[in-house]
């Protein structure tokens, strides 16, 4: 573990500009200043009040049970149905005609789905899953493009008390299979393909390949949504077309309630070892915090707002801020299938204009790529409907923050920079638009009801102006309950660095006002375009190639993607791969093994790797090389000449 770099705080302060809280934003009990006060007076009572905003079939009497720490139980004796809260509740309240989803496919086809229609679709899908023998507690893998069926499938799975494991479509067959096996999924819901960059990217073949890999597996059926209309192989008896099966189903489904701690989903995320972690989230606490943060951080007015979160449902942002948070709040939202530049670089802005998007939530990497393409593109669209902008996934640099506000937000819109993680389930640190004076580049303040501290390595809080490690000091409703199949790893990874407190893996600083500035990961986890990737996982993919003897992977600072994956490999003697072929071959190999999102930006063939006397690779030195910096302290290396050898090799590369 390395501590976050000690940059002077002034360089982080976005030129010292502060934007006062916007008067036109909510300052009431939903998102106003008194919230923090109520929460600090009695944290548990505050969360209980937020939980009561949901519909419970049996009310809870106990708020938090922390006796089996770090495995929390929130609202444990209450019972609810998550899907009923996200759909039926709004229909029963008379809002059935409100649009839930404005969906737009990449080729330009559209679907508008009201809450009443969503109820019918989710009910049919729930009936189908039950018909296929899916039982409460069973796991269902979802491997879909951004089409309405992704949302419908997730809600239907939740409705019958099964557990979804959504796998991002950019993961390979092998990654998909590893996730299917770890979760023991009985069903996979996929599509023939989805539209990306102007053509159909097939998905079903990856499912076929995943299930054909050797070893026992648990999948009985594959349910296939027809979207790309690309030709697919068919396994009779196993494969079923979604549209054919669903047509026979009843549009009503009586939902039963499940315990608040009933598992809702598993979502795999990269850690410091090669094996992804199955983060488990449960029902009542998760939904409470997803819904609360969605309405307070985004100042949501469900009757007026058109909300658009650009994340894919394959990530936690898509779970909490496309599916559960917005739908629990009865929001109207946009769902878009494709890439931002299809068919032209103005696609996002034409969507904002067409649907009158009022709240936009996206990642800094997207903002930086728009910045690079120039303001003429967004300027060609009417973006005046926007009233609030959000950022998530990585630190947002002040330049990108200011550009986002000025060019996309017309200089009017507050920006909420939201810090959280797959494990936290929902937003933990963010300004509140009507309350917080915003500093470009800072996530600033824990949301009400959340305890955050910045500690030094001995566990002492750092003073204002100091930097250290971010921890969460108290259990929170949406916290991960465990790592699927590996409770020991859960305890070890998050709760052993500072016993009793949750160690997030991020470095942070407190400025003179006590505001938080997130500084990125302090472990061997990389953040590439807001996607979390493990150096160890990519290294093991590289050494699985017959030509590779050893590999070391680092995340090097990159202007566009935040970090870029840079690999250093030693080839086997006699390997049938020339130095010149190595880079393209190995980049393709990683994309094939893990998925295109893990493809290294650069692969350097080297003769040696820098190691300590105990044989540990010193990634810090490789990062220096990859970032073109003077190589740091090499005194702990077993062979101090090694860096020179590597550097010489790199230049020749
Ligand atoms: C890691 C979590 C949260 C949903 C998307 C990513 C980084 C996230 C911010 C932010 C600085 C951020 C952290 C964190 N991160 N948001 N606003 N400012 N860093 O979820 O894949 O679980 O990754 O993303 O390093 O640990 P994830």
XYZ file of C-alpha atoms and ligand atoms in Angstrom:
680
model
C 0.000 0.000 0.000
C 1.347 3.408 -0.866
C 0.081 6.648 0.533
C -1.473 9.198 -1.774
C 1.095 11.521 -3.270
C 1.708 14.646 -1.282
C 0.697 17.335 -3.751
C 0.356 20.799 -2.294
C -3.294 21.397 -1.523
C -3.444 24.716 -3.382
C -2.899 23.048 -6.731
C -6.030 21.023 -6.056
C -8.320 23.877 -5.237
C -9.571 24.648 -8.698
C -8.097 28.110 -8.640
C -9.794 28.697 -5.308
C -13.159 29.413 -6.896
C -16.230 28.662 -4.844
C -19.754 28.607 -6.223
C -22.445 29.494 -3.677
C -25.365 27.093 -3.168
C -28.123 27.756 -5.675
C -31.142 29.503 -4.232
C -33.492 27.818 -6.666
C -32.617 24.396 -5.274
C -34.412 22.516 -2.643
C -33.713 23.620 0.850
C -36.485 21.560 2.426
C -36.685 18.353 4.417
C -35.816 16.305 1.325
C -32.568 18.004 0.490
C -32.127 20.986 2.742
C -29.627 22.106 5.365
C -31.574 20.698 8.307
C -31.029 17.156 7.006
C -27.423 17.061 8.127
C -28.443 18.400 11.493
C -31.175 15.779 11.990
C -28.758 13.080 10.895
C -25.993 14.173 13.219
C -28.384 14.355 16.149
C -29.529 10.752 15.670
C -28.077 8.881 12.729
C -30.176 5.762 13.108
C -33.409 7.710 13.518
C -32.482 9.641 10.382
C -32.007 6.466 8.339
C -35.184 4.962 9.783
C -37.047 8.040 8.587
C -35.574 7.648 5.110
C -36.468 3.952 5.094
C -40.073 4.798 5.973
C -40.328 6.666 2.687
C -40.424 3.202 1.101
C -43.412 0.900 1.112
C -43.029 -1.888 3.648
C -45.380 -4.826 3.765
C -44.280 -5.389 7.325
C -42.760 -2.372 9.052
C -39.382 -2.790 10.719
C -38.899 -2.178 14.405
C -35.136 -2.505 14.559
C -32.911 -0.152 12.550
C -29.386 -1.579 12.710
C -28.033 -4.833 14.012
C -24.233 -4.648 14.073
C -23.620 -7.580 16.398
C -22.149 -9.693 13.602
C -19.885 -6.865 12.398
C -18.711 -6.284 9.715
C -21.843 -7.999 8.370
C -24.592 -5.456 8.990
C -28.326 -6.050 9.186
C -30.520 -3.034 8.525
C -34.285 -2.896 9.150
C -34.012 -6.673 9.548
C -37.503 -7.518 10.774
C -39.168 -5.473 8.029
C -40.434 -7.005 4.803
C -40.755 -5.377 1.416
C -40.616 -6.071 -2.291
C -38.001 -3.970 -4.074
C -39.690 -4.147 -7.486
C -43.079 -3.188 -6.030
C -41.376 -0.141 -4.546
C -39.885 0.757 -7.920
C -42.978 0.191 -10.051
C -46.358 -0.790 -8.544
C -46.204 1.883 -5.860
C -46.216 4.687 -8.443
C -49.039 3.114 -10.414
C -51.112 2.726 -7.252
C -50.379 6.337 -6.346
C -51.942 7.424 -9.640
C -48.725 8.089 -11.527
C -49.040 5.152 -13.908
C -49.166 7.441 -16.956
C -45.851 9.046 -16.063
C -43.023 8.021 -18.383
C -40.524 5.788 -16.620
C -38.182 5.289 -19.571
C -37.493 7.285 -22.701
C -35.367 4.714 -24.430
C -33.342 5.430 -27.529
C -31.491 2.778 -29.488
C -28.274 3.684 -31.224
C -29.795 3.445 -34.734
C -32.419 5.980 -33.620
C -35.331 3.688 -32.789
C -37.194 4.680 -29.640
C -39.527 3.282 -26.996
C -41.450 5.184 -24.380
C -42.483 3.144 -21.357
C -44.818 4.498 -18.696
C -44.880 3.175 -15.145
C -48.111 1.272 -15.948
C -46.472 -0.319 -18.967
C -43.377 -1.097 -16.949
C -45.552 -2.867 -14.399
C -47.022 -5.057 -17.124
C -43.597 -5.864 -18.584
C -41.987 -6.620 -15.239
C -44.965 -8.772 -14.245
C -44.761 -10.809 -17.447
C -41.045 -11.313 -16.985
C -41.538 -12.296 -13.339
C -44.126 -14.883 -14.409
C -41.721 -16.204 -17.012
C -38.851 -16.550 -14.548
C -41.113 -18.380 -12.130
C -42.243 -20.666 -14.990
C -38.610 -21.437 -15.723
C -38.274 -22.650 -12.165
C -36.285 -19.714 -10.819
C -36.774 -19.694 -7.046
C -36.224 -16.974 -4.450
C -32.512 -16.840 -3.686
C -31.494 -18.363 -7.053
C -28.918 -16.390 -9.015
C -29.595 -15.136 -12.526
C -26.840 -13.712 -14.716
C -27.761 -10.738 -16.922
C -25.573 -9.991 -19.952
C -27.477 -7.425 -21.976
C -27.011 -4.201 -23.904
C -28.647 -0.977 -22.673
C -32.161 -1.850 -23.755
C -35.359 -1.657 -21.690
C -35.224 -5.421 -21.154
C -32.114 -4.910 -19.010
C -34.132 -2.843 -16.543
C -37.165 -5.111 -16.882
C -35.078 -8.229 -16.267
C -33.404 -6.809 -13.181
C -36.733 -5.753 -11.695
C -38.381 -9.091 -12.540
C -35.555 -10.989 -10.862
C -35.876 -8.786 -7.784
C -39.647 -9.157 -7.821
C -39.509 -12.923 -7.378
C -36.745 -12.677 -4.785
C -34.036 -14.072 -7.033
C -30.585 -12.459 -7.118
C -29.208 -10.813 -10.231
C -25.600 -10.759 -11.249
C -25.297 -8.283 -14.095
C -22.162 -8.719 -16.168
C -21.109 -5.773 -18.324
C -21.328 -6.614 -22.049
C -17.676 -5.583 -22.478
C -16.507 -8.615 -20.526
C -15.307 -11.697 -22.366
C -16.773 -15.217 -22.399
C -14.176 -16.275 -19.874
C -14.946 -13.439 -17.465
C -18.651 -14.140 -17.864
C -18.143 -17.822 -17.104
C -16.060 -17.075 -14.004
C -18.909 -14.889 -12.712
C -21.569 -17.456 -13.611
C -19.635 -20.162 -11.783
C -18.873 -18.128 -8.702
C -22.526 -17.120 -8.334
C -23.869 -20.532 -9.393
C -26.348 -18.902 -11.790
C -29.227 -21.085 -13.022
C -30.235 -18.804 -15.880
C -28.529 -16.300 -18.182
C -30.507 -13.477 -19.751
C -28.773 -12.096 -22.820
C -29.484 -10.677 -26.274
C -28.455 -11.725 -29.740
C -26.475 -8.488 -29.895
C -26.678 -4.753 -29.316
C -25.802 -1.655 -31.310
C -22.417 -0.019 -30.738
C -20.577 2.449 -32.968
C -22.865 1.910 -35.910
C -22.991 -1.862 -36.025
C -24.267 -4.827 -34.062
C -21.918 -6.166 -31.413
C -22.909 -9.797 -30.831
C -23.466 -10.961 -27.239
C -25.014 -14.429 -27.511
C -21.836 -16.010 -28.962
C -19.961 -15.016 -25.794
C -22.620 -16.748 -23.691
C -22.359 -19.860 -25.883
C -18.569 -19.791 -25.565
C -18.761 -19.207 -21.815
C -21.042 -22.192 -21.307
C -18.896 -24.384 -23.587
C -15.769 -23.830 -21.489
C -14.711 -26.970 -19.645
C -15.970 -27.822 -16.187
C -19.340 -28.349 -14.523
C -21.732 -25.490 -14.684
C -25.079 -24.563 -13.234
C -26.966 -22.836 -16.064
C -30.191 -24.552 -17.175
C -31.515 -21.971 -19.622
C -30.427 -19.023 -21.701
C -33.116 -16.450 -22.356
C -32.331 -14.388 -25.438
C -33.767 -10.952 -26.195
C -33.924 -10.228 -29.915
C -32.244 -6.906 -30.505
C -29.396 -7.008 -33.028
C -31.154 -9.469 -35.337
C -27.758 -10.992 -35.988
C -27.663 -14.730 -36.649
C -27.068 -16.818 -33.548
C -26.447 -20.476 -32.797
C -29.189 -22.203 -30.892
C -28.998 -24.906 -28.274
C -32.407 -26.640 -28.353
C -33.875 -27.148 -24.927
C -31.474 -24.693 -23.310
C -32.051 -21.498 -25.317
C -35.339 -19.599 -25.375
C -36.359 -16.405 -27.141
C -37.522 -13.788 -24.645
C -40.178 -12.377 -26.997
C -41.702 -15.785 -27.704
C -41.854 -16.851 -24.076
C -43.020 -13.524 -22.722
C -45.906 -13.313 -25.188
C -47.666 -16.152 -23.401
C -47.322 -14.602 -19.952
C -49.910 -12.836 -17.842
C -49.343 -9.119 -17.303
C -50.258 -9.390 -13.666
C -48.040 -10.928 -11.058
C -48.719 -11.013 -7.377
C -45.502 -10.079 -5.643
C -44.647 -11.358 -2.220
C -42.578 -9.432 0.259
C -39.097 -10.509 1.310
C -37.061 -9.763 4.376
C -35.110 -6.518 4.308
C -31.883 -8.502 4.346
C -32.933 -10.737 1.457
C -30.116 -10.672 -1.154
C -30.913 -8.369 -4.082
C -27.835 -8.639 -6.265
C -24.237 -9.644 -6.629
C -21.987 -7.377 -8.637
C -18.425 -8.383 -9.403
C -15.705 -5.816 -9.066
C -11.937 -5.904 -9.344
C -9.772 -6.008 -6.279
C -6.083 -6.284 -5.585
C -5.906 -9.990 -6.425
C -6.616 -11.655 -9.751
C -10.065 -12.872 -8.732
C -12.984 -10.429 -8.961
C -15.052 -10.014 -5.809
C -18.773 -10.740 -5.807
C -20.110 -7.790 -3.836
C -23.422 -8.711 -2.223
C -26.150 -6.129 -1.693
C -29.438 -6.756 0.068
C -32.864 -5.170 -0.180
C -34.181 -2.685 2.394
C -31.049 -0.773 3.352
C -29.743 -0.638 -0.192
C -32.992 0.715 -1.594
C -33.318 3.223 1.242
C -29.965 4.839 0.551
C -30.152 4.568 -3.249
C -33.531 6.339 -3.196
C -32.597 8.919 -0.562
C -29.345 9.934 -2.245
C -30.980 10.026 -5.648
C -33.629 12.504 -4.551
C -31.458 14.634 -2.280
C -28.181 14.810 -4.209
C -29.966 15.354 -7.533
C -32.711 17.537 -6.059
C -35.171 15.319 -7.869
C -38.663 16.565 -8.621
C -40.265 13.478 -10.150
C -43.180 15.378 -11.697
C -40.891 17.728 -13.619
C -37.463 16.302 -14.084
C -36.094 14.291 -16.963
C -33.098 12.531 -15.525
C -30.313 10.863 -17.471
C -27.525 8.785 -16.008
C -25.268 7.620 -18.816
C -23.857 4.585 -16.963
C -24.343 1.054 -18.215
C -26.392 -1.242 -15.973
C -23.322 -3.492 -15.891
C -21.785 -1.172 -13.275
C -22.932 -0.155 -9.827
C -23.843 3.327 -11.096
C -26.316 1.683 -13.446
C -27.766 -0.406 -10.614
C -28.227 2.417 -8.125
C -28.790 5.436 -10.386
C -30.427 3.973 -13.498
C -32.523 1.231 -11.947
C -33.155 1.336 -8.208
C -32.759 4.963 -7.073
C -34.630 6.710 -9.906
C -37.391 4.124 -10.187
C -37.940 4.018 -6.413
C -38.442 7.784 -6.686
C -40.807 7.579 -9.644
C -38.444 9.513 -11.903
C -38.720 9.904 -15.659
C -35.442 8.989 -17.239
C -33.554 8.550 -20.466
C -31.911 5.256 -21.363
C -29.561 5.223 -24.342
C -28.114 2.133 -25.947
C -25.086 3.292 -27.844
C -21.840 5.219 -27.788
C -21.633 9.030 -27.427
C -20.207 9.502 -30.920
C -22.727 7.540 -32.973
C -23.609 8.553 -35.587
C -21.924 11.900 -34.818
C -20.123 13.452 -31.851
C -23.222 15.484 -30.927
C -25.381 12.450 -30.132
C -25.599 13.005 -26.371
C -26.487 16.648 -26.796
C -29.193 15.880 -29.309
C -30.648 13.455 -26.743
C -30.548 16.124 -24.024
C -32.295 18.523 -26.386
C -34.896 16.029 -27.633
C -36.074 14.843 -24.229
C -35.456 18.076 -22.353
C -33.055 16.408 -19.930
C -32.857 18.398 -16.700
C -30.375 16.314 -14.694
C -27.328 14.701 -16.302
C -25.068 12.266 -14.419
C -21.898 11.097 -16.123
C -18.171 10.412 -15.687
C -15.191 12.792 -15.904
C -13.650 10.707 -18.677
C -16.635 11.489 -20.907
C -16.448 15.173 -20.035
C -12.743 15.274 -20.873
C -13.316 13.648 -24.229
C -16.016 16.224 -25.056
C -13.640 18.979 -23.954
C -11.063 17.664 -26.347
C -13.523 17.560 -29.235
C -14.330 21.214 -28.628
C -17.302 23.245 -27.461
C -18.697 23.802 -30.941
C -20.342 20.371 -30.733
C -22.436 20.933 -27.583
C -22.900 24.594 -28.516
C -24.822 23.486 -31.598
C -27.591 22.156 -29.318
C -30.103 23.719 -27.009
C -29.037 22.511 -23.575
C -31.024 25.051 -21.568
C -33.222 22.345 -20.037
C -30.281 21.200 -17.900
C -30.429 22.405 -14.312
C -28.071 20.025 -12.497
C -24.977 18.065 -13.487
C -23.393 15.114 -11.724
C -20.005 13.459 -11.906
C -18.916 10.016 -10.754
C -16.247 7.355 -11.078
C -12.971 9.165 -10.629
C -11.661 12.465 -9.377
C -12.841 15.293 -11.647
C -10.070 17.731 -12.410
C -11.013 21.396 -11.833
C -10.585 22.236 -15.551
C -13.102 19.560 -16.529
C -15.432 20.644 -13.709
C -15.356 24.290 -14.881
C -15.828 23.306 -18.519
C -18.754 21.038 -17.618
C -20.475 23.838 -15.739
C -19.715 26.504 -18.305
C -20.247 24.702 -21.609
C -22.773 22.003 -20.759
C -24.438 23.783 -17.867
C -24.435 27.225 -19.496
C -22.733 28.611 -16.384
C -25.959 28.058 -14.392
C -25.973 24.517 -13.155
C -24.593 23.245 -9.877
C -22.324 20.222 -10.183
C -22.450 17.352 -7.747
C -19.217 15.371 -7.627
C -20.300 12.103 -6.051
C -17.826 9.742 -4.415
C -18.848 6.161 -3.734
C -18.037 2.585 -4.757
C -19.542 -0.732 -5.762
C -19.150 -1.712 -2.111
C -20.841 1.373 -0.679
C -23.888 0.724 -2.888
C -24.879 4.370 -2.999
C -23.442 7.884 -2.857
C -21.436 8.601 0.297
C -19.751 11.945 -0.334
C -21.266 14.738 -2.405
C -22.260 18.364 -2.220
C -26.014 18.998 -1.891
C -26.926 21.514 -4.594
C -29.073 23.807 -2.451
C -26.806 23.597 0.562
C -23.120 23.296 -0.285
C -20.912 26.047 -1.688
C -19.189 24.073 -4.424
C -15.453 23.830 -4.997
C -14.457 22.625 -8.486
C -12.761 19.258 -8.138
C -13.892 18.335 -4.632
C -16.549 15.863 -3.538
C -16.462 17.826 -0.306
C -18.922 16.535 2.273
C -20.288 13.226 3.506
C -24.005 13.062 2.823
C -26.225 13.245 5.900
C -26.098 10.054 7.964
C -22.641 9.026 6.719
C -19.480 9.179 8.803
C -16.239 9.736 6.891
C -12.733 10.290 8.213
C -9.286 10.699 6.709
C -6.700 8.761 8.702
C -2.957 8.469 8.656
C -1.410 5.011 8.469
C -1.485 4.606 12.221
C -5.240 5.245 12.243
C -5.154 8.806 13.582
C -7.370 11.430 11.925
C -5.337 13.885 9.884
C -5.722 17.577 10.699
C -7.342 20.038 8.275
C -4.917 20.485 5.395
C -3.596 16.934 5.733
C -3.790 13.883 3.481
C -4.351 10.224 4.266
C -6.678 7.298 3.740
C -10.432 7.559 3.423
C -12.494 5.476 5.832
C -16.166 5.172 6.655
C -16.535 5.311 10.404
C -20.060 3.937 10.865
C -22.104 1.229 9.125
C -24.467 2.635 6.477
C -27.691 1.204 4.990
C -26.441 0.455 1.445
C -23.150 -1.075 2.527
C -22.065 -4.373 0.985
C -23.054 -7.202 3.280
C -20.255 -9.527 2.274
C -18.259 -10.955 -0.623
C -20.220 -13.819 -2.137
C -18.653 -17.139 -1.083
C -15.871 -15.349 0.743
C -16.823 -13.605 4.006
C -13.222 -13.816 5.200
C -12.006 -11.812 2.228
C -14.679 -9.206 3.003
C -13.367 -8.791 6.533
C -9.748 -8.854 5.460
C -10.049 -6.450 2.516
C -12.137 -3.731 4.071
C -12.151 -4.093 7.839
C -8.674 -5.165 8.903
C -6.585 -2.084 7.977
C -8.408 -0.009 10.606
C -10.404 -2.428 12.767
C -14.044 -1.437 13.086
C -13.811 1.041 10.247
C -14.312 0.523 6.523
C -11.164 1.119 4.470
C -12.179 2.301 0.999
C -8.820 1.985 -0.769
C -8.789 5.684 -1.700
C -6.479 8.474 -0.694
C -8.043 11.786 0.328
C -7.169 15.200 1.667
C -8.960 17.592 3.913
C -8.599 21.241 2.999
C -8.563 24.099 5.462
C -12.381 24.156 5.547
C -12.524 20.437 6.277
C -13.767 19.642 2.750
C -12.787 16.311 1.174
C -10.687 16.018 -1.984
C -10.485 12.501 -3.355
C -7.092 11.546 -4.730
C -7.579 8.117 -6.314
C -6.701 4.585 -5.290
C -3.848 3.770 -2.977
C -3.843 0.049 -3.813
C -3.186 -1.963 -6.974
C -6.575 -1.142 -8.389
C -6.632 1.028 -11.521
C -9.314 3.415 -12.642
C -9.499 3.563 -16.420
C -12.258 5.785 -17.819
C -14.081 5.345 -14.515
C -13.867 1.555 -14.783
C -12.206 -0.313 -12.023
C -9.573 -2.828 -13.073
C -7.075 -4.903 -11.180
C -3.383 -4.930 -12.063
C -3.161 -8.513 -10.767
C -6.030 -9.703 -12.958
C -4.383 -8.315 -16.101
C -1.016 -9.714 -15.062
C -2.481 -13.175 -14.707
C -4.103 -12.872 -18.127
C -0.713 -11.901 -19.571
C 1.236 -14.745 -17.997
C -1.429 -17.155 -19.247
C -0.104 -16.414 -22.754
C 2.446 -19.080 -23.740
C 5.030 -16.501 -24.802
C 5.021 -14.572 -21.525
C 7.289 -15.477 -18.630
C 6.545 -12.556 -16.313
C 4.333 -9.489 -16.356
C 3.823 -6.345 -14.334
C 0.950 -3.941 -14.923
C 0.608 -0.365 -13.738
C -1.965 2.382 -14.130
C -0.172 5.389 -15.611
C -1.701 8.860 -15.404
C -3.519 9.649 -18.649
C -5.124 12.911 -19.633
C -8.117 11.332 -21.326
C -8.843 8.170 -19.365
C -7.579 9.136 -15.911
C -5.298 6.133 -15.898
C -4.045 3.997 -18.755
C -3.062 0.345 -18.504
C 0.643 -0.098 -19.152
C 2.154 -3.576 -19.111
C 5.773 -4.660 -18.845
C 6.445 -8.237 -19.930
C 9.383 -10.569 -20.067
C 9.058 -13.039 -22.939
C 9.972 -16.690 -22.527
C 13.244 -17.712 -24.127
C 12.394 -19.305 -27.418
C 8.897 -17.777 -27.369
C 7.313 -17.784 -30.803
C 6.650 -14.089 -30.647
C 8.977 -11.341 -31.778
C 9.346 -8.174 -29.748
C 7.594 -6.285 -32.528
C 4.594 -8.609 -32.538
C 4.383 -8.789 -28.781
C 2.511 -5.562 -28.156
C -0.434 -6.047 -30.558
C -0.672 -9.763 -29.796
C -0.689 -9.367 -26.036
C -3.061 -6.407 -26.078
C -5.498 -8.514 -28.102
C -4.903 -11.467 -25.795
C -5.933 -9.476 -22.699
C -9.010 -8.146 -24.496
C -9.932 -11.707 -25.361
C -9.312 -13.097 -21.879
C -10.892 -10.377 -19.740
C -12.703 -8.101 -22.171
C -11.971 -5.094 -24.396
C -12.124 -2.720 -21.404
C -8.985 -4.357 -19.992
C -6.913 -4.012 -23.178
C -3.564 -2.398 -22.208
C -2.782 0.932 -23.851
C 0.872 -0.101 -24.113
C 2.841 -3.300 -23.699
C 6.598 -2.979 -23.259
C 8.830 -5.989 -23.734
C 11.627 -5.793 -21.176
C 14.539 -7.981 -20.184
C 13.964 -7.626 -16.450
C 11.490 -6.309 -13.884
C 12.426 -4.241 -10.858
C 12.137 -6.405 -7.743
C 12.906 -6.047 -4.100
C 15.237 -8.517 -2.437
C 12.197 -10.501 -1.362
C 11.074 -10.726 -4.989
C 8.192 -8.236 -4.891
C 7.749 -6.225 -8.093
C 8.163 -2.495 -7.468
C 5.286 -1.114 -9.463
C 5.989 2.394 -8.239
C 9.181 2.480 -10.318
C 7.428 1.130 -13.377
C 4.774 3.803 -12.974
C 7.538 6.415 -12.980
C 8.786 4.995 -16.266
C 5.325 4.734 -17.779
C 4.573 8.346 -16.880
C 7.913 9.475 -18.286
C 9.133 10.682 -14.888
C 12.526 10.508 -13.297
C 12.658 7.097 -11.616
C 12.273 7.403 -7.834
C 14.172 5.792 -4.999
C 15.677 2.486 -6.139
C 17.669 1.628 -3.040
C 15.436 -1.292 -2.052
C 15.905 -3.003 -5.410
C 17.813 -6.278 -5.442
C 19.681 -5.058 -8.524
C 19.850 -1.285 -8.833
C 21.020 -1.442 -12.445
C 17.777 -3.029 -13.575
C 15.941 0.247 -14.151
C 18.567 1.385 -16.603
C 18.281 -1.880 -18.512
C 14.500 -1.517 -18.693
C 14.618 2.114 -19.716
C 17.088 1.449 -22.499
C 14.865 -1.363 -23.734
C 11.786 0.867 -23.651
C 13.366 3.561 -25.763
C 14.352 0.997 -28.342
C 10.763 -0.302 -28.317
C -13.710 3.835 -7.095
C -14.912 2.937 -7.040
C -19.053 4.872 -7.748
C -19.521 4.341 -8.988
C -18.520 4.208 -10.069
C -17.233 3.530 -9.702
C -13.300 6.061 -7.642
C -15.632 6.993 -7.710
C -15.260 9.123 -7.423
C -15.258 10.531 -7.255
C -12.936 10.432 -6.959
C -14.033 8.438 -7.363
C -12.671 5.760 -6.304
C -13.462 4.569 -5.812
N -14.299 7.126 -7.559
N -16.220 8.201 -7.645
N -16.379 11.267 -7.326
N -14.075 11.143 -7.020
N -12.878 9.103 -7.131
O -17.424 2.443 -8.816
O -16.011 0.707 -9.895
O -16.655 0.526 -7.483
O -15.005 2.248 -8.259
O -13.914 4.850 -8.074
O -11.328 5.423 -6.480
O -12.771 3.772 -4.888
P -16.292 1.397 -8.621
